[in-house]
Coordinates of C-alpha atoms in Angstrom, one line a residue:
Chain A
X24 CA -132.6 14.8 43.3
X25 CA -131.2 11.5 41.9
X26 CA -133.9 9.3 42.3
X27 CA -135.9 11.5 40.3
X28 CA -133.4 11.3 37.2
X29 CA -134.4 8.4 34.5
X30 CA -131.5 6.4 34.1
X31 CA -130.6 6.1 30.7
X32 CA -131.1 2.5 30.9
X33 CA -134.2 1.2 32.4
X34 CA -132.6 -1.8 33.4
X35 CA -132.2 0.2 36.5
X36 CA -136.3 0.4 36.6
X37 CA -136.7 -3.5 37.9
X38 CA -139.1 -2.0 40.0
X39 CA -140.4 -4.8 41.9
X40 CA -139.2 -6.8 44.5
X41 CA -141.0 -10.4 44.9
X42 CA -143.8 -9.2 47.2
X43 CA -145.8 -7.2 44.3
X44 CA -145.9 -10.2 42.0
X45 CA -146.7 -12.8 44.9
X46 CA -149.2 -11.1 46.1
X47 CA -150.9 -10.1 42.4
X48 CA -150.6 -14.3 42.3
X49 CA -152.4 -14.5 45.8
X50 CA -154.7 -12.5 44.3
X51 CA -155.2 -14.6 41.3
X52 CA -154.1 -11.3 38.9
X53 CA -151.3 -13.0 36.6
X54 CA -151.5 -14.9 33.5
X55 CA -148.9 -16.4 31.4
X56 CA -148.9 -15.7 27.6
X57 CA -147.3 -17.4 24.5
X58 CA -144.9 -15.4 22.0
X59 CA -147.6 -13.1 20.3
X60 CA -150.5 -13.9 22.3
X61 CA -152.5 -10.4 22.7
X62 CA -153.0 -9.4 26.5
X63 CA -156.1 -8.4 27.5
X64 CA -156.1 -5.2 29.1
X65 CA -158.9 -2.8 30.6
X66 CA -158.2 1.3 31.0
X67 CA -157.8 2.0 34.8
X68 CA -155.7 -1.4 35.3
X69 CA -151.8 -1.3 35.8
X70 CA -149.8 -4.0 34.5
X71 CA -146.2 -5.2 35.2
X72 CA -144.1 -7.9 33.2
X73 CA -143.3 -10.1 35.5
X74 CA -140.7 -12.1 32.8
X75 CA -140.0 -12.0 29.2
X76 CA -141.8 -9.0 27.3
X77 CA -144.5 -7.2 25.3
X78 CA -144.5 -5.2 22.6
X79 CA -146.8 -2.1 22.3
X80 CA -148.8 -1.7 19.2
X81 CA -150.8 0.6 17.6
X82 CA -153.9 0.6 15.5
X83 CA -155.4 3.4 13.7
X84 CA -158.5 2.9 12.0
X85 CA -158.7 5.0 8.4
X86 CA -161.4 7.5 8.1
X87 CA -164.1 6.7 5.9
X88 CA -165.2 9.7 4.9
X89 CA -161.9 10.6 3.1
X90 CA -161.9 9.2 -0.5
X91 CA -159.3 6.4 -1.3
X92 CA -156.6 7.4 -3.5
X93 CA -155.7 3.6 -4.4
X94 CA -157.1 0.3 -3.9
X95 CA -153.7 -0.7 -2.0
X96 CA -155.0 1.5 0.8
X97 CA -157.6 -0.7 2.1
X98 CA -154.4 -3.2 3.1
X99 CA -153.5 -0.1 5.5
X100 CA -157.3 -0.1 7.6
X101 CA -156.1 -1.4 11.2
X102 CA -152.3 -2.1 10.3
X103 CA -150.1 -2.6 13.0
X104 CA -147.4 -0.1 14.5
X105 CA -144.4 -1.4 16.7
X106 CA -144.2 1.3 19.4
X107 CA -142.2 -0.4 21.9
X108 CA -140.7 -3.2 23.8
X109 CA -142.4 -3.5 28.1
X110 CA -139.4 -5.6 29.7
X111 CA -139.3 -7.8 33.0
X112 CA -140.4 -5.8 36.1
X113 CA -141.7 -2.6 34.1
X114 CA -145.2 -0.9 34.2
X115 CA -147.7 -0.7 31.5
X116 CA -151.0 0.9 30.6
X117 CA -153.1 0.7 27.8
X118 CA -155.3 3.6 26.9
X119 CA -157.6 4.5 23.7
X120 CA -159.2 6.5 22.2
X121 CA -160.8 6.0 19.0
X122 CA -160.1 5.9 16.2
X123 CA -157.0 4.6 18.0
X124 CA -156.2 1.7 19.7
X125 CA -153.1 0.7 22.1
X126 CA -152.7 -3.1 22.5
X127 CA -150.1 -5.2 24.4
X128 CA -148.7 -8.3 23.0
X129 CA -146.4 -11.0 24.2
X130 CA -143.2 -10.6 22.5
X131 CA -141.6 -13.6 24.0
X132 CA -142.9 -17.5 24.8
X133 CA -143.8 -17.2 28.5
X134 CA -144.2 -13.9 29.3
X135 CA -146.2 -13.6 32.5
X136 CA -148.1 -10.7 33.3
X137 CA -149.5 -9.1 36.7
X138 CA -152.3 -6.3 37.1
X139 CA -153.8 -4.1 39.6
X140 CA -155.8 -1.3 40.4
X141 CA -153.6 2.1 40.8
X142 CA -155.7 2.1 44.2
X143 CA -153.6 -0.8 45.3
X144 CA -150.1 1.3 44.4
X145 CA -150.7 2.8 48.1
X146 CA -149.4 -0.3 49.9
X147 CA -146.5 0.4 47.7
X148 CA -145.7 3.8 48.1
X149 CA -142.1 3.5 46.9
X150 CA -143.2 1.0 44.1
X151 CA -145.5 3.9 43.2
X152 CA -143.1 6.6 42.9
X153 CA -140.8 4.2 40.8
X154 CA -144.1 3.3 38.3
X155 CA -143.9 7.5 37.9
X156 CA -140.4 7.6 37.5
X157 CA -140.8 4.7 34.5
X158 CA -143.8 6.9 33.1
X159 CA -142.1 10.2 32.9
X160 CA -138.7 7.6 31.8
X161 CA -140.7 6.3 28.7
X162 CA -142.2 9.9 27.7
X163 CA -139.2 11.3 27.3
X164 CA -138.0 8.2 25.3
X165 CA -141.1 9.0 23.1
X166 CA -140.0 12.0 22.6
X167 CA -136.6 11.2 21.3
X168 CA -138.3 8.6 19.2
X169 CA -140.6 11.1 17.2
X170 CA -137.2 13.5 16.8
X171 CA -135.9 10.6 15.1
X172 CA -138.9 10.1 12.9
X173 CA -138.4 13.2 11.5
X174 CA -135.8 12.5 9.4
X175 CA -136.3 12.7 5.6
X176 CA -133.9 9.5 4.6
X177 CA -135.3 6.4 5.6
X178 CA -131.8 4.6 6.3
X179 CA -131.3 7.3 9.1
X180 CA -134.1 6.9 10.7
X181 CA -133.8 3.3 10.4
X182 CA -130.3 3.5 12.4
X183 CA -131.9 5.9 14.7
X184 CA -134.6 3.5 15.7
X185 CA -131.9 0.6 16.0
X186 CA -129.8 2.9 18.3
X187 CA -133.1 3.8 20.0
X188 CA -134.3 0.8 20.8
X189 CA -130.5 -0.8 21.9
X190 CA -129.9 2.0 24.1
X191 CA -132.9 1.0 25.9
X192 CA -132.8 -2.5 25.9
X193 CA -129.9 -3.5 24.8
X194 CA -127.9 -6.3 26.3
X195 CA -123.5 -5.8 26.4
X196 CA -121.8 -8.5 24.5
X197 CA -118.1 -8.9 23.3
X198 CA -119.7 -7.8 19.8
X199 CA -121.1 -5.1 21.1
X200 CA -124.6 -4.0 22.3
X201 CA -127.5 -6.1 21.5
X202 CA -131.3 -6.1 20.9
X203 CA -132.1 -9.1 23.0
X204 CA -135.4 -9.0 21.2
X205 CA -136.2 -10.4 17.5
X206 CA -138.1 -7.9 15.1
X207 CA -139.4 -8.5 11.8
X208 CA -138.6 -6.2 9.2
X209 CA -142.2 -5.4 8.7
X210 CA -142.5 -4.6 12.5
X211 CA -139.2 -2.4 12.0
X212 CA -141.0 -0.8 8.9
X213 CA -144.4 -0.3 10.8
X214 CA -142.4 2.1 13.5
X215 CA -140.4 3.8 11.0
X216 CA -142.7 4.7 7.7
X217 CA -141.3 2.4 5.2
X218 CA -142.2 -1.3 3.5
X219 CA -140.7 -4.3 4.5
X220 CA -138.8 -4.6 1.3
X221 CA -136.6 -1.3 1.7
X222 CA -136.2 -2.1 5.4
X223 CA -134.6 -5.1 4.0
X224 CA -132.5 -4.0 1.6
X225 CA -131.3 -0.9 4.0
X226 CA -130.0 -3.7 6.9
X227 CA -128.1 -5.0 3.7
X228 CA -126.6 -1.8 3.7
X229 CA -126.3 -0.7 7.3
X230 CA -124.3 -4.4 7.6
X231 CA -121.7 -4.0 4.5
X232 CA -120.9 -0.7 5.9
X233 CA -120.3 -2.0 9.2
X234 CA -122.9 -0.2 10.9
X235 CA -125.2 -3.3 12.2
X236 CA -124.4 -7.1 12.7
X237 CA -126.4 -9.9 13.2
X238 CA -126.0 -12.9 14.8
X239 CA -127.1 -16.7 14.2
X240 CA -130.9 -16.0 16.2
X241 CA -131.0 -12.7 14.1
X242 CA -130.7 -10.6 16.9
X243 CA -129.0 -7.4 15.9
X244 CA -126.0 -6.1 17.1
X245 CA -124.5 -2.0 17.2
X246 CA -120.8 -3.0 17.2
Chain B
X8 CA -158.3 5.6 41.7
X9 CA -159.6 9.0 40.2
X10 CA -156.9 11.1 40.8
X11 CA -154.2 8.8 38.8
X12 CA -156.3 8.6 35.7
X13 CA -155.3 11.1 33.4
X14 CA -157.9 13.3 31.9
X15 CA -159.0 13.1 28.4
X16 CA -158.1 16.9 28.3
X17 CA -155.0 18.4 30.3
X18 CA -157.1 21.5 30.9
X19 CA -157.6 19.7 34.3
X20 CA -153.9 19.6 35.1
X21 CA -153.5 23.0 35.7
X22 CA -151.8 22.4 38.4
X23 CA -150.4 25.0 40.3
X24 CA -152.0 27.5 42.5
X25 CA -150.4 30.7 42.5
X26 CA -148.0 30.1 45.4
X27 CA -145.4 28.0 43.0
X28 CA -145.2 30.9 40.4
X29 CA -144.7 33.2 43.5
X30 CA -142.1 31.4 45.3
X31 CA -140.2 31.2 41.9
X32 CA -140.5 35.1 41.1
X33 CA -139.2 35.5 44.7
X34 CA -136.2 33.5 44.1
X35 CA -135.5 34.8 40.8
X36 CA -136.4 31.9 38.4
X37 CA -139.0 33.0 36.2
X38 CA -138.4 34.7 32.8
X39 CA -140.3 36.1 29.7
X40 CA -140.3 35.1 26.5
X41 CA -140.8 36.9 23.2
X42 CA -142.9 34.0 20.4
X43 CA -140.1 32.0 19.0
X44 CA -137.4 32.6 21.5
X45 CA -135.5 29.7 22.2
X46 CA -136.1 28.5 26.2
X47 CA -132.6 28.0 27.6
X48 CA -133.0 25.1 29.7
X49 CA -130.7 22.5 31.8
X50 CA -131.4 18.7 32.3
X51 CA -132.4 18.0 35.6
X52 CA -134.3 20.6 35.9
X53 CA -138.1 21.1 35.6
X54 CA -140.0 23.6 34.0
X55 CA -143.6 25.1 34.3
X56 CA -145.3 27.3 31.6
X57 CA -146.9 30.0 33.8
X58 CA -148.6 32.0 30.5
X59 CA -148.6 31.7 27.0
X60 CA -147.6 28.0 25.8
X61 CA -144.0 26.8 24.5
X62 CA -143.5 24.0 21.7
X63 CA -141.0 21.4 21.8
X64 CA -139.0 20.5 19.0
X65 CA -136.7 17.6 17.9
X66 CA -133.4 18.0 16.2
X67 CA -131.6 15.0 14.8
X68 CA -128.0 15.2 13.4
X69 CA -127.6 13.0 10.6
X70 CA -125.6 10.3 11.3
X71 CA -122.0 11.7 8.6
X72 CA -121.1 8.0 7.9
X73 CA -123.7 7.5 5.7
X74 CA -123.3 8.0 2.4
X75 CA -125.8 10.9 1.3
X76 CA -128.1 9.9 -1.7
X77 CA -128.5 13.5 -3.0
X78 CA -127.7 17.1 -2.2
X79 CA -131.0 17.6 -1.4
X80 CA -129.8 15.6 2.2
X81 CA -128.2 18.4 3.2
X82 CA -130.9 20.5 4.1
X83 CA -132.1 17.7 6.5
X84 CA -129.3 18.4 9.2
X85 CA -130.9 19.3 12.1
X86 CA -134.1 20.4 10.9
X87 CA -136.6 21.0 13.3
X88 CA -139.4 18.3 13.9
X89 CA -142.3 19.9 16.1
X90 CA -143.1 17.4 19.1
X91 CA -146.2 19.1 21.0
X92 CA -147.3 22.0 23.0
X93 CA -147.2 23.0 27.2
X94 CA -149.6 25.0 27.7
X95 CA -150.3 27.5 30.8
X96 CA -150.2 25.5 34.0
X97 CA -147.9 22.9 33.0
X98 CA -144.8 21.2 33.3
X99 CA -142.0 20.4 31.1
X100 CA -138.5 18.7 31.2
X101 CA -135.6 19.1 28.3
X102 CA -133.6 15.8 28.0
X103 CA -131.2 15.6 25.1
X104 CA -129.2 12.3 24.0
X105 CA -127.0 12.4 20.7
X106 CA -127.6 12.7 17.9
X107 CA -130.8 13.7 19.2
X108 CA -131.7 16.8 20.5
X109 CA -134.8 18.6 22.2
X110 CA -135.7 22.0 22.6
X111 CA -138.5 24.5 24.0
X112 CA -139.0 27.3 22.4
X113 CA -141.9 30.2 23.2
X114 CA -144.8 29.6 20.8
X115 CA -146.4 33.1 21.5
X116 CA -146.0 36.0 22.5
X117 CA -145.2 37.1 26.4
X118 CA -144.7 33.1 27.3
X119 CA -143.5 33.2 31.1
X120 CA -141.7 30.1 32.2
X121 CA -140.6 29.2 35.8
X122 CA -137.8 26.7 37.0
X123 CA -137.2 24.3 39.8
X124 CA -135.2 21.2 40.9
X125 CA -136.9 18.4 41.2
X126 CA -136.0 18.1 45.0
X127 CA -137.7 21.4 45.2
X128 CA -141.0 20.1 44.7
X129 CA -140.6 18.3 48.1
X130 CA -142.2 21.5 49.3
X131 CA -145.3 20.8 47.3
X132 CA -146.2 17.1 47.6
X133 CA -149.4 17.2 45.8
X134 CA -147.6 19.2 42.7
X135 CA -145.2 16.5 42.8
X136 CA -148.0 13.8 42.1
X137 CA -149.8 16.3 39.6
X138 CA -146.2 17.2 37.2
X139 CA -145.9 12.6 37.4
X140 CA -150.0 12.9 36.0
X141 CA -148.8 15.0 33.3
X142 CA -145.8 13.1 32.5
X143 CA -147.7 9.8 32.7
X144 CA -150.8 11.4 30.5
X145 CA -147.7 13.1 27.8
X146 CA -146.6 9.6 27.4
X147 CA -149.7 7.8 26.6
X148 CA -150.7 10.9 24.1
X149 CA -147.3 10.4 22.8
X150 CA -148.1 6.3 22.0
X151 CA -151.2 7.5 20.0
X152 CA -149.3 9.9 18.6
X153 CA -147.2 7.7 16.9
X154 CA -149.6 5.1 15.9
X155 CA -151.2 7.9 14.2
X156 CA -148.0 8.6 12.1
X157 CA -147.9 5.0 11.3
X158 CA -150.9 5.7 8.9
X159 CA -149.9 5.1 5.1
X160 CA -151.7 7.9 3.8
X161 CA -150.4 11.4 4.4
X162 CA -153.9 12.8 4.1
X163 CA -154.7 10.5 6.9
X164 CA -151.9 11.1 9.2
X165 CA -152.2 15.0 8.7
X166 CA -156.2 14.6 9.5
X167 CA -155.4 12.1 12.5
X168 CA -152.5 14.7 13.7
X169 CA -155.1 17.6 13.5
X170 CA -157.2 15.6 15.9
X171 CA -154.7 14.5 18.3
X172 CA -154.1 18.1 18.8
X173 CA -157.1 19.4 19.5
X174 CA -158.5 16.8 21.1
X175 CA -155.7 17.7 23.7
X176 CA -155.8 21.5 23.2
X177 CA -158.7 22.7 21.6
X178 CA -161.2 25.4 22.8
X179 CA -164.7 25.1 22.3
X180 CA -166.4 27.5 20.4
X181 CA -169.6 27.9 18.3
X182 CA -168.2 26.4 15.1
X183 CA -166.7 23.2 16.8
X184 CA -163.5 23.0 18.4
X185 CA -160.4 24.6 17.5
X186 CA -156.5 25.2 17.9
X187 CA -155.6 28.0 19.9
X188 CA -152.0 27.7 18.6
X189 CA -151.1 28.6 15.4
X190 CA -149.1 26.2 13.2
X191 CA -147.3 26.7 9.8
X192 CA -147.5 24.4 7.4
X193 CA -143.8 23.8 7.2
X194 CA -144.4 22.7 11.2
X195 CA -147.1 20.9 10.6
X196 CA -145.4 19.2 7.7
X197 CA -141.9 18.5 10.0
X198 CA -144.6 16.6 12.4
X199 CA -146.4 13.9 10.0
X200 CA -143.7 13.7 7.7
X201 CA -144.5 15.3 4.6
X202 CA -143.4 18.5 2.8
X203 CA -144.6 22.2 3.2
X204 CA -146.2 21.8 0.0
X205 CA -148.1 18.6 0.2
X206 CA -149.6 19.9 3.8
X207 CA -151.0 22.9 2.2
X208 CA -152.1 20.8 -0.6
X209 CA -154.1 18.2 1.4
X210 CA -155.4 21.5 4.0
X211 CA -157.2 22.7 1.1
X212 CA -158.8 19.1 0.1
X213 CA -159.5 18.8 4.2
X214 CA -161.3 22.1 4.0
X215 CA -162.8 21.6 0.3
X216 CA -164.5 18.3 2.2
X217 CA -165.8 20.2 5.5
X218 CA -163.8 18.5 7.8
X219 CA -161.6 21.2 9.0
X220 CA -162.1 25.1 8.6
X221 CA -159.8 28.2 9.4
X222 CA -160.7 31.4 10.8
X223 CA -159.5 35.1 9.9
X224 CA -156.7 34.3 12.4
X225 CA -155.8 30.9 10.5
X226 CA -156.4 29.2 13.4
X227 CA -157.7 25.7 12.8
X228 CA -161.2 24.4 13.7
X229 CA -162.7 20.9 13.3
X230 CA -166.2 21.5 13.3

């Protein structure tokens, strides 16, 4: 029963040994990308980090047909939503469907990427049961992230998504637990509703209350 | 590669033959539920909708260390955010992790659920790779579910949510397709983040413009 049980951390989904990315390099199927460099992906095709990250975006094209309430909504056609961080030896797919579209971005100078068909999983049974285990892993985590949405005041959901996001990813340290991953306040404001500006002035106030830290590199810390 | 792409409608995923709902009546884990009972359910364990369909909610405590900005906060403690339907055929899992928690409750009437360990499905290995399907196609609705609420326009994001839903659930039938669920506003509203109010408000401009109808039943159709 264990192995089926998502960690808590997916730290404990390095799902790859050496052989899957040397032989997705024998095979010519890895690329490395600079910080923010989109990845090109194709539905059907797997991908794993091999090191650094990506960040999964979303893009949501505004209807048409419905009548604009103000000219500041044309700035929203195709706007960018943070929807995740894809760390070192996790899975990845990106699917569509319109008027919606999934991309994968490189979230770190020198992330390199791997790819194969889910046919080639089979040589891998135990690799494939561990790309499951991250799938089901990340739904629930999905899950847990929309609960957290649904909070009327802004400044808890933007905790929520911090404590979100650093129980995932986060990295120990003797301040605490860390992102080890920079974000923007407009990327934080994409995932969570708001505009940049009150996501700025609400880190003012989750850090006098003692709530949040940040560091030099403006990585933030839960203390 | 067919078989590990999900389907652009989990109508296909009805997984289970008869013999899993049988071998769970016979060992006295199946159970009936009247619309809106709550599902009692155990982490670790996975679930199957056998008939009717269950919802899964999201509760959030609000974090007491923050300073409330109005009275009106206190209404938001654990209000329900509405995360998606199972439907008959289909698998589920309940994970919780505080302040967050998730639950499933019976969305209609006469909703039989059965129960399993996950080592259980060992007996059924092609079940097994069908419930990680599911899980895997759940999460990638769940990533264009919230690129959807990342729209700025409420009018937008209810429309978009609309779509999402019955894209994934919807019937055909000879006025387009349509919702077999019902949803009330104040669910609805809990979902794209908006009020009860502004939902019914912006249903009647959807329906004033022709791009969503309701039937005597109030069940929702987008033609």
């Amino acid at each position: 029963m264990h192995s089926y049980i998502p960690s808590s951390n997916p730290s404990h989904f390095n799902l790859t040994g050496q052989s899957i990315f040397d032989w997705a390099k024998s095979h010519y199927r890895d690329h490395t990308f600079n910080k923010d460099e989109p990845i090109p992906t194709r539905p059907g095709l797997l991908y794993f980090v091999e090191q650094g990250a990506i960040r999964i975006v979303g893009f949501t094209q505004t209807n048409e047909t419905l009548p604009k309430q103000s000219s500041h909504s044309d700035l929203s056609l195709c706007e960018a939503v943070f929807l995740g961080f894809v760390g070192a030896g996790l899975p990845f797919e990106i699917v569509s469907q319109f008027p919606i579209s999934l991309k994968a971005i490189a979230h770190v100078e020198a992330t390199s990427v791997i790819w194969l068909y889910w046919q080639d999983l089979e040589h891998w049974p135990d690799l494939k049961q561990e790309v499951f285990n991250s799938f089901r892993y990340q739904h629930q985590r999905k899950l847990l992230w929309l609960s957290m949405l649904g909070q009327k005041r802004t400044i808890d959901r933007l905790l929520g998504f911090l404590t979100l996001l650093i129980e995932e990813y986060g990295q120990p340290s003797d301040k605490g637990y860390y992102l080890p991953y920079t974000l923007t306040h407009a990327q934080i404001a994409s995932a969570i509703g708001t505009t940049r500006v009150t996501v700025t002035r609400l880190m003012g106030r989750l850090r006098q209350e003692g709530l949040v830290s940040l560091d030099d590199d403006h990585l933030i810390y839960l203390p």
